């Protein structure tokens, strides 16, 4: 049903796009007789080494926007309308589309001015820019901007004119190598501004409360005909706006630090020690702007705090002393939320709901305590030989989050400097399926913290316990898959036995808007294995050590994900993603636990396949009832390339190519062709392509992806091997609905 609907959606999109594209030629009817439509812009430079692409941001007119940097669909949509604005269809098409962008010579002149100014700022003091217009057919023009940078100017000397002795003493280190200005470097305005900001930050962080960068200026001396610049930095004395004359800049010490409730509260519902722990502004220390910002950040991450207002007041009789007053406004302590949801597992539809209680200040230290109850029901279809035909799940999860490191023997100063979270969580999950009942108990103690710049984050799972208990397995499932002498599926049997997992893990991530990566490493069972060996514990019939007569898992696992975003223009981006994961069961385990195994296919992997529909290697599933177990592996590779384009309103489009697969590290009889081999793995990389539609509501993104198989490593015929040449929608098409971007 879903595939059939997706087929019609795909054909409709192609048909609409074709109609819209072919209608683009009629846009000329909206171009006045004395005007020309801007069809494109190009920037070039007559000096090698100057990257003209860097100057695209200064172009004031760049022509009509393009979908995927190729098709002017918004313009074509506008062109489908008629001139009669009283008709609803014409108004609607024009609202959805984009009017022809008409060439404006005044805007072109301003662009030349902006381009020249940008070159001046990069050290090309004598730079100029001009443009030429290339006239084409159907009243269209292209504009070519030419940069004439000339020779680049360089700094020949750096001098300092510090008119305040106290500041001069503090800044003496500037002349000893910390300055951003160096003799011989290009004369770049951005570098000069960065030096002003560096000095301002240095002074603001060393007691100079009233100092700002307007007290710093430059003078530059050049020799006629030369390209050398003699630079002098001037730092002036303090001058108040309402006072004549100049004085030395005052250096302030922090006096009293007081807290008060604001926002209508009578008192702050936090312990004094918690307030002090999150305040980096200390009495007796020099005023420090960085500590002020860190204090705002520390209070801002406490869920109980709504907002913080910090004010400094100069003492009338205290000399150069600033008293600090911190106003704290808090949120409601208790809250209850209810969240319904729909579910769809392999075509089986169901409903789920969760109820969450949260206390944001349970111990008066901004600790967050929450309890979440969840229930789910799915009607299972097409399952023969089982009495019950539905799936039920019930779970309870309790979490306690401390907004600090909870570790013995850590100093108070270290705790104040860190921005960490300590988290204790306990959960119990009940799953009742027609084939089996499954229970999962989990308990975790975790630390999370972030880097000073906010782009890096870290997590450390000190202990993560998982106990998997199988209280009931149906006789049909046991006879057909677990106890059948002809079915030697060790992976299947292992995942329907009671199991204990005690793991230790570390993860880190980074994101600056262009590059993002995640690294996670975890290991399980080493401590228990070592203790068992040391105590001389016996093994069970399968040769495994046990804890409370339950075998424990032993493995090591590592994952790496990297994404880079190439910004093509204001409406188009190209995203590249590489993901790699490797897990090795050893010692007490020959097979990875199911929850730790990799799968391929789905909305965040190779999108030409459904979830868990690909791999391992060239393995081809034959039994749908257990393929979700068999189509898992110990190694995963994902390579994705996606071109993202803004369409209109909140709609974005995507064109993607995905490649990857999973493999096993050992050879399993029930997964023929699934083992990783260096000589063959590249032949087993699956490839898919497709298109997607996104609805971006800022706070969340709804994503619809339609993928087609291109190269299928699990094949019986040549048509199946290369679906890109022999496409079959019923066989090769997959539709995915998800929330959030794929990577």
XYZ file of C-alpha atoms in Angstrom:
743
model
C 0.000 0.000 0.000
C 2.794 2.401 1.002
C 4.862 1.487 -2.041
C 1.906 2.021 -4.347
C 1.169 5.438 -2.856
C 4.863 6.346 -3.022
C 4.949 5.355 -6.678
C 2.146 7.777 -7.491
C 3.811 10.498 -5.412
C 7.080 10.054 -7.293
C 5.373 10.138 -10.702
C 3.358 13.204 -9.683
C 6.470 15.066 -8.572
C 8.228 14.286 -11.850
C 5.195 15.365 -13.884
C 4.719 18.631 -11.995
C 8.424 19.430 -12.227
C 8.389 18.826 -15.991
C 5.377 21.103 -16.521
C 6.900 23.842 -14.390
C 10.293 23.659 -16.074
C 8.873 23.810 -19.575
C 6.787 26.846 -18.672
C 9.844 28.922 -17.776
C 10.081 30.451 -21.232
C 6.909 32.483 -20.647
C 8.546 34.624 -17.955
C 9.408 37.254 -20.597
C 5.806 38.548 -20.529
C 6.520 40.053 -17.097
C 9.622 41.968 -18.278
C 8.908 45.648 -19.150
C 9.974 46.852 -22.596
C 12.826 48.983 -21.267
C 14.170 46.398 -18.788
C 16.182 43.188 -18.917
C 15.996 40.085 -16.741
C 19.163 39.173 -14.858
C 19.928 35.624 -15.966
C 23.179 35.086 -14.067
C 26.231 36.630 -12.421
C 29.907 35.770 -12.645
C 32.886 37.140 -10.701
C 36.465 36.899 -11.943
C 39.812 38.396 -10.973
C 42.705 39.565 -13.105
C 45.188 38.565 -10.372
C 45.973 34.916 -9.689
C 45.620 33.822 -6.082
C 42.478 35.859 -5.419
C 39.551 33.488 -4.965
C 36.634 35.202 -6.693
C 34.143 32.829 -5.040
C 34.813 34.481 -1.663
C 33.253 37.703 -2.972
C 29.868 36.265 -3.990
C 28.374 37.514 -0.702
C 28.868 41.135 -1.827
C 26.809 40.794 -5.017
C 23.535 42.664 -4.528
C 21.724 41.012 -7.453
C 22.426 37.404 -8.331
C 19.416 36.442 -10.444
C 16.469 34.228 -9.638
C 16.974 31.376 -7.202
C 17.512 27.839 -8.461
C 16.412 24.507 -7.095
C 19.500 22.345 -6.589
C 21.551 25.133 -8.249
C 20.154 24.053 -11.640
C 16.468 24.746 -12.158
C 14.691 28.094 -11.813
C 11.482 26.435 -10.680
C 10.226 29.406 -8.576
C 10.556 31.667 -11.633
C 8.809 29.085 -13.808
C 5.976 28.817 -11.280
C 5.510 32.590 -11.395
C 5.556 32.451 -15.212
C 2.621 30.020 -15.220
C 0.388 32.805 -13.909
C -1.420 35.342 -16.049
C -1.328 39.128 -15.796
C -4.871 39.396 -14.525
C -4.320 39.808 -10.768
C -8.060 39.569 -10.040
C -7.949 35.813 -10.681
C -7.213 33.665 -7.645
C -5.040 31.167 -9.523
C -2.764 33.926 -10.828
C -2.300 35.429 -7.369
C -1.586 32.018 -5.846
C 0.991 31.062 -8.489
C 2.736 34.397 -8.023
C 2.755 33.973 -4.247
C 4.297 30.519 -4.582
C 6.706 31.569 -7.296
C 9.330 34.268 -7.729
C 9.039 37.297 -10.013
C 11.760 37.835 -12.653
C 14.709 39.695 -11.146
C 15.287 42.736 -13.336
C 18.788 44.027 -13.891
C 19.433 47.301 -12.032
C 22.561 49.254 -13.046
C 22.481 51.212 -9.762
C 22.698 47.953 -7.807
C 25.556 46.835 -10.050
C 27.453 50.075 -9.307
C 26.931 49.559 -5.572
C 28.149 45.988 -5.934
C 31.366 47.257 -7.546
C 31.819 49.632 -4.618
C 31.268 46.810 -2.125
C 33.671 44.514 -3.976
C 36.362 47.203 -3.988
C 35.834 47.859 -0.268
C 36.118 44.135 0.467
C 39.413 44.023 -1.435
C 40.627 47.091 0.459
C 39.867 45.267 3.709
C 42.008 42.348 2.559
C 45.018 44.563 1.972
C 44.531 45.457 -1.699
C 44.462 49.192 -1.021
C 44.437 50.262 -4.681
C 41.844 47.710 -5.752
C 38.983 48.498 -8.114
C 36.071 46.551 -9.554
C 33.938 46.999 -12.658
C 31.307 45.069 -14.535
C 30.249 44.226 -18.061
C 26.808 43.267 -19.319
C 26.358 40.390 -21.754
C 23.037 40.655 -23.590
C 21.266 37.449 -24.560
C 17.987 36.343 -26.101
C 14.487 36.871 -24.690
C 15.502 40.073 -22.930
C 18.016 38.372 -20.636
C 21.427 39.627 -19.519
C 24.389 38.198 -17.660
C 26.641 40.422 -15.581
C 30.365 39.749 -15.238
C 32.158 41.516 -12.384
C 35.919 41.829 -12.736
C 38.166 42.382 -9.727
C 41.321 44.441 -10.186
C 43.112 43.888 -6.852
C 46.499 45.310 -7.747
C 49.385 44.705 -5.361
C 48.719 43.684 -1.782
C 49.975 45.878 1.038
C 51.943 44.417 3.953
C 52.778 45.683 7.437
C 56.372 46.924 7.641
C 56.350 48.024 11.300
C 54.094 47.963 14.365
C 54.256 50.676 17.021
C 52.154 51.240 20.163
C 50.957 54.518 21.598
C 49.546 53.530 25.025
C 48.565 56.733 26.784
C 47.554 55.055 30.087
C 50.503 53.877 32.210
C 48.517 51.231 34.068
C 47.186 49.744 30.865
C 50.629 49.994 29.269
C 52.103 47.939 32.106
C 49.456 45.240 31.744
C 49.789 45.139 27.964
C 53.555 44.827 27.981
C 53.110 41.201 26.958
C 51.591 42.401 23.677
C 55.028 43.495 22.553
C 56.488 40.104 23.542
C 54.724 38.029 20.910
C 51.038 37.771 21.852
C 49.873 40.454 19.450
C 47.954 39.331 16.394
C 49.839 41.931 14.333
C 53.181 40.874 12.841
C 55.678 42.599 10.598
C 55.366 41.188 7.088
C 51.745 40.072 7.340
C 49.130 41.409 4.876
C 47.412 44.637 5.896
C 43.986 43.102 6.601
C 41.277 45.141 8.321
C 39.810 42.027 9.969
C 43.153 41.366 11.679
C 43.256 44.926 12.985
C 39.728 44.570 14.358
C 40.607 41.212 15.935
C 43.544 42.858 17.734
C 41.248 45.587 19.100
C 38.864 42.934 20.399
C 41.713 40.879 21.885
C 43.062 43.829 23.825
C 39.560 44.815 24.940
C 38.869 41.276 26.182
C 42.214 41.181 27.981
C 41.477 44.436 29.815
C 37.842 43.513 30.547
C 39.069 40.273 32.104
C 41.602 42.089 34.286
C 39.470 44.617 36.125
C 38.823 47.293 33.480
C 35.031 47.323 33.767
C 34.423 50.486 31.686
C 36.876 49.783 28.867
C 35.567 49.249 25.331
C 37.238 48.974 21.942
C 36.388 52.531 20.893
C 39.323 53.595 23.072
C 41.590 51.931 20.478
C 42.340 53.230 16.992
C 45.035 52.913 14.332
C 47.075 55.211 12.131
C 48.812 53.910 9.028
C 51.689 55.477 7.086
C 52.407 54.502 3.513
C 55.041 55.571 1.019
C 53.775 56.793 -2.322
C 54.226 54.082 -4.922
C 55.106 51.469 -2.292
C 53.121 48.675 -0.682
C 54.461 48.903 2.870
C 52.389 50.119 5.802
C 53.796 51.512 9.032
C 51.124 50.804 11.623
C 50.603 52.515 14.985
C 48.058 51.351 17.558
C 46.691 54.140 19.768
C 45.058 53.422 23.132
C 43.526 56.526 24.702
C 42.772 57.483 28.273
C 39.279 57.310 29.694
C 36.866 60.098 28.792
C 33.343 60.062 30.242
C 30.499 61.266 28.046
C 29.385 63.948 30.546
C 32.790 64.982 31.902
C 35.468 67.162 30.309
C 39.046 65.980 30.377
C 40.734 62.593 30.420
C 41.678 60.268 33.264
C 43.367 56.919 33.573
C 41.151 53.889 33.167
C 39.997 52.539 36.525
C 40.666 48.969 37.513
C 37.903 47.493 39.656
C 37.790 44.802 42.322
C 34.604 42.851 43.069
C 33.124 43.726 46.464
C 29.988 42.096 47.869
C 28.072 39.504 45.852
C 24.411 39.246 46.815
C 21.475 37.230 45.494
C 17.802 38.140 45.416
C 14.612 36.688 43.976
C 13.087 38.475 41.000
C 10.063 37.991 38.802
C 7.587 38.167 41.676
C 9.068 35.372 43.839
C 9.525 36.010 47.549
C 12.712 33.938 47.852
C 15.050 31.855 45.741
C 14.222 28.129 46.142
C 17.890 27.140 45.902
C 20.477 26.518 48.579
C 23.037 29.284 49.069
C 25.839 26.812 48.308
C 24.274 26.056 44.915
C 24.045 29.746 44.062
C 27.695 30.262 44.999
C 28.800 27.144 43.132
C 27.318 28.505 39.896
C 28.653 32.037 40.419
C 32.185 32.569 39.139
C 32.171 36.217 40.275
C 34.081 36.193 43.571
C 34.577 38.943 46.193
C 38.125 40.263 46.294
C 38.959 39.295 42.712
C 39.448 41.678 39.815
C 36.342 42.200 37.682
C 36.383 39.618 34.899
C 33.967 39.830 31.954
C 34.577 36.173 31.078
C 33.512 35.115 34.584
C 30.404 37.264 34.201
C 29.433 35.472 30.970
C 30.220 32.065 32.475
C 27.961 32.885 35.417
C 25.109 33.678 33.030
C 25.783 30.394 31.212
C 25.923 28.375 34.431
C 22.575 29.657 35.686
C 21.069 29.407 32.200
C 21.549 25.640 32.063
C 19.681 25.035 35.348
C 16.136 23.981 34.445
C 14.710 25.609 37.578
C 16.074 29.038 36.540
C 13.967 31.082 34.131
C 16.368 34.007 33.719
C 19.233 35.771 35.489
C 19.925 39.492 35.782
C 23.389 40.539 37.004
C 24.152 44.160 37.839
C 27.295 45.895 39.092
C 27.269 49.078 41.134
C 30.251 51.271 42.005
C 30.696 52.012 45.710
C 30.546 55.693 46.541
C 33.118 55.358 49.331
C 34.798 52.122 48.427
C 37.328 53.323 45.887
C 37.541 51.152 42.801
C 35.101 48.520 44.093
C 32.074 47.025 42.337
C 29.287 45.372 44.288
C 27.446 42.650 42.393
C 23.719 41.978 42.622
C 22.359 38.798 41.043
C 18.618 38.502 40.445
C 17.222 34.996 39.952
C 13.798 34.230 38.493
C 12.670 30.589 38.613
C 10.326 28.282 36.707
C 7.594 26.169 38.228
C 9.093 23.286 40.156
C 6.607 20.565 39.132
C 5.182 19.732 35.716
C 3.226 16.907 34.077
C 3.143 16.259 30.324
C 1.221 13.814 28.142
C 2.376 12.782 24.670
C 0.388 10.565 22.280
C 2.066 9.085 19.196
C 1.458 6.765 16.281
C 3.697 3.809 15.463
C 4.410 1.811 12.313
C 6.676 -1.234 12.476
C 7.074 -3.000 9.129
C 3.543 -2.038 8.148
C 1.951 -2.909 11.495
C 0.205 0.197 12.791
C -0.356 1.039 16.421
C -0.651 3.734 19.035
C 1.448 4.749 22.028
C 1.232 7.297 24.805
C 3.537 8.537 27.533
C 2.959 10.416 30.780
C 5.886 12.272 32.337
C 6.206 13.877 35.762
C 9.154 16.230 36.348
C 10.466 17.982 39.451
C 13.123 20.585 38.589
C 14.420 21.181 42.118
C 13.880 18.048 44.168
C 16.742 18.586 46.655
C 16.811 22.422 46.381
C 19.990 22.137 44.337
C 18.487 22.412 40.807
C 18.417 18.609 40.525
C 15.852 17.330 38.036
C 13.872 14.223 38.893
C 11.513 12.671 36.331
C 9.335 9.601 35.980
C 8.027 8.543 32.579
C 5.306 5.944 32.015
C 4.779 4.652 28.496
C 2.387 2.196 26.912
C 2.148 1.000 23.309
C -0.084 -1.322 21.282
C 0.363 -2.638 17.730
C -1.934 -4.894 15.743
C 0.308 -7.534 14.164
C -0.846 -9.002 10.854
C 0.283 -11.911 8.713
C 1.648 -13.987 11.617
C 0.433 -17.589 11.405
C 0.553 -20.265 14.072
C 0.311 -17.949 17.070
C -2.675 -17.429 19.336
C -2.201 -13.779 20.267
C -2.094 -11.363 17.317
C -0.932 -8.099 18.866
C 2.049 -6.450 20.494
C 1.987 -4.700 23.845
C 4.720 -2.718 25.525
C 4.800 -1.053 28.935
C 7.734 0.796 30.443
C 8.674 2.997 33.356
C 11.798 5.165 33.412
C 13.055 7.248 36.298
C 15.872 9.753 35.944
C 17.746 11.970 38.402
C 20.028 14.662 36.924
C 22.514 16.661 38.995
C 23.785 19.877 37.307
C 27.337 19.219 38.528
C 29.981 16.517 38.838
C 28.950 14.130 41.609
C 32.344 12.582 42.302
C 34.117 12.230 45.656
C 37.401 14.014 46.314
C 36.919 16.701 43.626
C 37.879 20.179 44.748
C 35.268 22.910 45.045
C 37.203 25.051 42.562
C 37.208 22.291 39.936
C 33.465 21.760 40.325
C 32.861 25.489 39.863
C 34.952 25.643 36.700
C 33.320 22.604 35.086
C 29.949 22.599 33.319
C 29.018 18.991 33.919
C 25.870 16.954 34.457
C 25.705 13.721 36.452
C 22.806 11.449 35.563
C 21.319 8.404 37.261
C 18.627 6.535 35.333
C 16.707 3.349 36.033
C 14.154 1.777 33.683
C 12.041 -1.353 33.299
C 10.530 -2.406 29.984
C 7.931 -5.146 29.306
C 7.374 -6.398 25.751
C 4.683 -8.973 24.990
C 4.747 -10.340 21.447
C 2.921 -13.343 19.945
C 6.275 -15.160 19.733
C 7.755 -14.288 23.138
C 7.713 -12.077 26.223
C 10.766 -9.965 26.912
C 11.789 -7.932 29.971
C 14.618 -5.419 30.130
C 15.961 -3.780 33.280
C 18.530 -0.990 32.891
C 20.479 1.192 35.281
C 23.040 3.828 34.270
C 25.350 6.313 35.971
C 26.571 8.818 33.385
C 28.537 12.085 33.219
C 28.064 14.695 30.490
C 29.996 17.916 30.008
C 30.882 20.397 27.272
C 33.954 22.332 26.157
C 34.512 25.983 27.010
C 33.548 27.130 23.501
C 30.304 25.108 23.521
C 31.055 23.218 20.303
C 32.431 20.068 21.891
C 30.581 17.780 24.244
C 31.608 14.649 26.114
C 29.902 11.771 27.877
C 31.224 9.036 30.132
C 29.154 6.032 31.182
C 30.794 4.973 34.414
C 28.484 1.989 34.632
C 25.635 0.817 32.423
C 23.801 -2.312 33.517
C 21.289 -4.179 31.350
C 19.517 -7.375 32.369
C 17.518 -9.095 29.631
C 15.013 -11.704 30.806
C 12.854 -13.950 28.577
C 10.022 -15.277 30.798
C 8.072 -16.964 27.991
C 8.671 -18.152 24.438
C 5.802 -19.651 22.448
C 6.046 -23.325 21.584
C 5.584 -22.530 17.878
C 8.529 -20.122 17.825
C 10.687 -22.471 19.919
C 9.942 -25.530 17.794
C 10.431 -23.767 14.433
C 13.500 -21.638 15.181
C 15.205 -22.463 18.481
C 14.982 -26.219 19.053
C 14.722 -27.468 15.467
C 17.719 -29.704 14.807
C 17.854 -28.499 11.229
C 17.975 -24.867 12.244
C 21.437 -24.087 13.553
C 20.889 -20.386 13.983
C 23.266 -19.602 16.869
C 22.676 -15.841 16.464
C 18.939 -16.338 16.850
C 19.231 -18.625 19.871
C 21.710 -16.302 21.595
C 19.321 -13.364 21.348
C 16.459 -15.263 22.989
C 18.378 -16.250 26.088
C 18.679 -14.399 29.377
C 21.671 -12.062 29.254
C 23.534 -9.647 31.511
C 25.459 -6.651 30.081
C 27.697 -4.395 32.195
C 29.427 -1.822 30.023
C 31.721 1.160 30.273
C 31.635 3.835 27.561
C 33.030 7.198 26.439
C 31.806 9.533 23.701
C 32.657 12.929 22.276
C 31.100 15.131 19.596
C 31.880 18.395 17.808
C 29.754 20.706 15.666
C 30.623 24.157 14.294
C 27.848 24.354 11.703
C 30.106 23.198 8.869
C 31.898 20.160 10.260
C 30.481 17.703 12.763
C 31.803 14.459 14.159
C 30.902 11.912 16.821
C 33.136 9.258 18.382
C 31.887 6.591 20.786
C 33.774 3.710 22.376
C 32.356 1.140 24.793
C 33.423 -2.153 26.303
C 31.557 -4.752 28.296
C 32.279 -7.772 30.475
C 36.014 -7.303 31.066
C 35.715 -6.669 34.802
C 33.302 -9.567 35.314
C 35.483 -11.866 33.216
C 38.603 -10.914 35.179
C 36.886 -11.460 38.525
C 35.493 -14.819 37.374
C 38.939 -15.998 36.312
C 40.564 -14.729 39.495
C 37.988 -16.507 41.685
C 38.226 -19.673 39.622
C 34.525 -19.681 38.792
C 33.188 -22.545 36.713
C 31.655 -22.221 33.269
C 28.232 -23.264 31.992
C 27.527 -25.892 29.335
C 28.329 -23.356 26.587
C 31.728 -22.552 28.124
C 30.637 -19.158 29.501
C 31.180 -17.572 32.882
C 27.926 -16.578 34.564
C 26.643 -14.073 37.110
C 23.659 -15.337 39.121
C 23.535 -18.243 36.625
C 23.153 -15.758 33.733
C 25.842 -15.440 31.065
C 27.266 -11.936 30.635
C 28.268 -10.313 27.352
C 31.871 -9.405 26.564
C 32.732 -7.173 23.614
C 34.374 -3.932 22.505
C 32.655 -1.461 20.156
C 33.651 1.786 18.453
C 31.711 4.210 16.219
C 32.790 7.220 14.173
C 30.565 9.656 12.248
C 31.690 12.674 10.234
C 29.595 15.231 8.316
C 30.779 18.185 6.245
C 28.494 20.832 4.763
C 29.506 22.555 1.509
C 27.622 25.843 1.141
C 26.980 26.372 -2.580
C 24.853 29.507 -2.270
C 22.192 30.956 0.007
C 19.617 28.322 -1.037
C 21.714 25.228 -1.718
C 24.012 23.035 0.369
C 25.821 19.790 -0.296
C 26.169 17.490 2.721
C 28.733 14.682 2.877
C 28.548 12.005 5.554
C 30.851 9.134 6.467
C 30.018 6.619 9.169
C 31.992 3.627 10.375
C 31.345 1.196 13.209
C 33.160 -1.905 14.437
C 32.270 -4.286 17.260
C 34.112 -7.444 18.306
C 32.637 -10.126 20.598
C 35.294 -12.101 22.457
C 35.998 -13.950 25.682
C 32.609 -14.780 27.142
C 30.730 -14.021 23.882
C 30.873 -15.407 20.393
C 27.929 -13.303 19.184
C 27.155 -9.643 19.869
C 23.940 -8.906 21.785
C 21.162 -7.931 19.382
C 20.973 -4.362 20.780
C 24.664 -3.849 19.980
C 24.663 -5.288 16.467
C 24.613 -3.050 13.387
C 21.904 -2.946 10.743
C 21.722 -1.204 7.399
C 18.926 0.371 5.399
C 16.277 2.783 6.592
C 15.851 6.532 6.863
C 19.378 7.169 8.215
C 21.393 4.691 6.199
C 21.197 3.348 2.632
C 17.730 4.619 1.761
C 17.018 2.271 -1.137
C 16.396 -0.469 1.458
C 13.923 -0.670 4.315
C 15.112 -0.813 7.930
C 17.273 -3.919 8.511
C 16.716 -4.898 4.896
C 20.348 -4.807 3.728
C 23.242 -7.162 4.414
C 25.307 -8.488 5.909
C 27.548 -8.601 2.846
C 25.780 -10.386 0.003
C 23.440 -12.286 2.344
C 19.868 -12.392 1.091
C 17.091 -12.899 3.613
C 14.648 -15.725 2.962
C 12.604 -15.958 6.183
C 10.843 -12.704 7.024
C 10.068 -13.889 10.552
C 13.743 -13.955 11.607
C 15.488 -11.787 9.015
C 15.518 -8.892 11.473
C 17.994 -11.041 13.468
C 19.940 -12.441 10.514
C 20.346 -9.086 8.760
C 22.635 -7.668 11.438
C 26.407 -7.499 11.673
C 29.564 -6.511 13.535
C 30.874 -3.887 11.081
C 29.069 -1.035 9.358
C 30.003 1.405 6.604
C 27.875 4.351 5.451
C 28.779 6.962 2.823
C 26.151 9.547 1.913
C 26.006 12.566 -0.365
C 22.918 14.804 -0.272
C 22.182 18.014 -2.169
C 19.707 20.128 -0.156
C 17.794 23.005 -1.696
C 15.276 25.527 -0.402
C 12.033 25.303 -2.408
C 9.419 27.674 -0.968
C 7.765 28.574 2.346
C 9.004 25.856 4.751
C 9.617 23.230 2.080
C 13.090 21.958 1.225
C 14.077 19.349 -1.326
C 16.915 16.847 -1.437
C 18.637 14.625 -3.984
C 20.837 11.928 -2.498
C 23.190 9.054 -3.221
C 23.860 6.521 -0.450
C 26.350 3.672 -0.266
C 27.253 1.149 2.412
C 26.561 -2.204 4.020
C 27.182 -4.268 7.130
C 29.337 -7.352 7.610
C 30.106 -9.964 10.252
C 33.656 -10.421 11.491
C 33.195 -14.148 12.043
C 31.641 -16.563 9.590
C 28.188 -17.717 10.653
C 26.478 -20.598 8.889
C 23.107 -18.855 9.077
C 24.513 -15.727 7.318
C 26.218 -17.069 4.169
C 28.178 -14.372 2.342
C 28.042 -12.033 5.325
C 31.667 -12.178 6.516
C 33.949 -9.219 5.825
C 36.860 -10.000 3.537
C 39.303 -7.398 2.231
C 39.365 -9.026 -1.179
C 35.583 -8.870 -1.657
C 34.004 -6.211 0.550
C 34.108 -3.452 -2.092
C 32.021 -5.693 -4.389
C 29.376 -5.899 -1.642
C 28.834 -2.169 -1.143
C 25.210 -1.351 -1.884
C 24.312 1.903 -3.651
C 20.994 3.772 -3.676
C 19.722 7.089 -5.002
C 16.582 9.106 -4.551
C 14.792 12.342 -3.771
C 13.371 13.761 -0.579
C 11.052 16.439 0.734
C 11.472 18.237 4.075
C 9.111 20.397 6.091
C 11.261 22.660 8.256
C 9.384 24.117 11.230
C 12.661 25.310 12.839
C 12.107 23.412 16.080
C 11.680 20.112 14.200
C 11.895 18.783 10.639
C 9.539 16.285 9.000
C 11.334 14.271 6.336
C 10.000 12.162 3.447
C 12.576 10.212 1.416
C 11.982 8.047 -1.647
C 14.938 5.794 -2.444
C 15.724 3.399 -5.274
C 18.288 0.617 -5.310
C 21.134 1.219 -7.773
C 23.576 -1.606 -6.965
C 22.334 -4.589 -4.955
C 24.986 -6.982 -3.541
C 22.326 -9.620 -2.655
C 21.184 -10.821 -6.060
C 20.249 -13.912 -8.006
C 20.046 -12.349 -11.470
C 21.805 -9.549 -13.351
C 18.620 -7.475 -13.177
C 18.689 -7.691 -9.382
C 22.420 -6.881 -9.267
C 22.114 -3.568 -11.123
C 18.626 -2.132 -10.554
C 19.851 1.233 -11.833
C 19.808 -0.339 -15.307
C 16.775 -2.572 -14.706
C 14.579 -0.648 -12.230
C 11.478 -2.261 -10.749
C 9.443 -0.074 -8.378
C 7.807 -3.022 -6.643
C 11.229 -4.545 -5.926
C 13.652 -1.640 -5.656
C 11.670 1.233 -4.137
C 11.614 2.251 -0.459
C 9.715 5.085 1.212
C 10.860 6.588 4.515
C 9.225 8.994 6.929
C 11.349 10.416 9.744
C 11.849 13.392 12.013
C 15.119 15.330 11.655
C 17.846 15.325 9.027
C 19.453 11.981 8.103
C 22.900 13.230 9.144
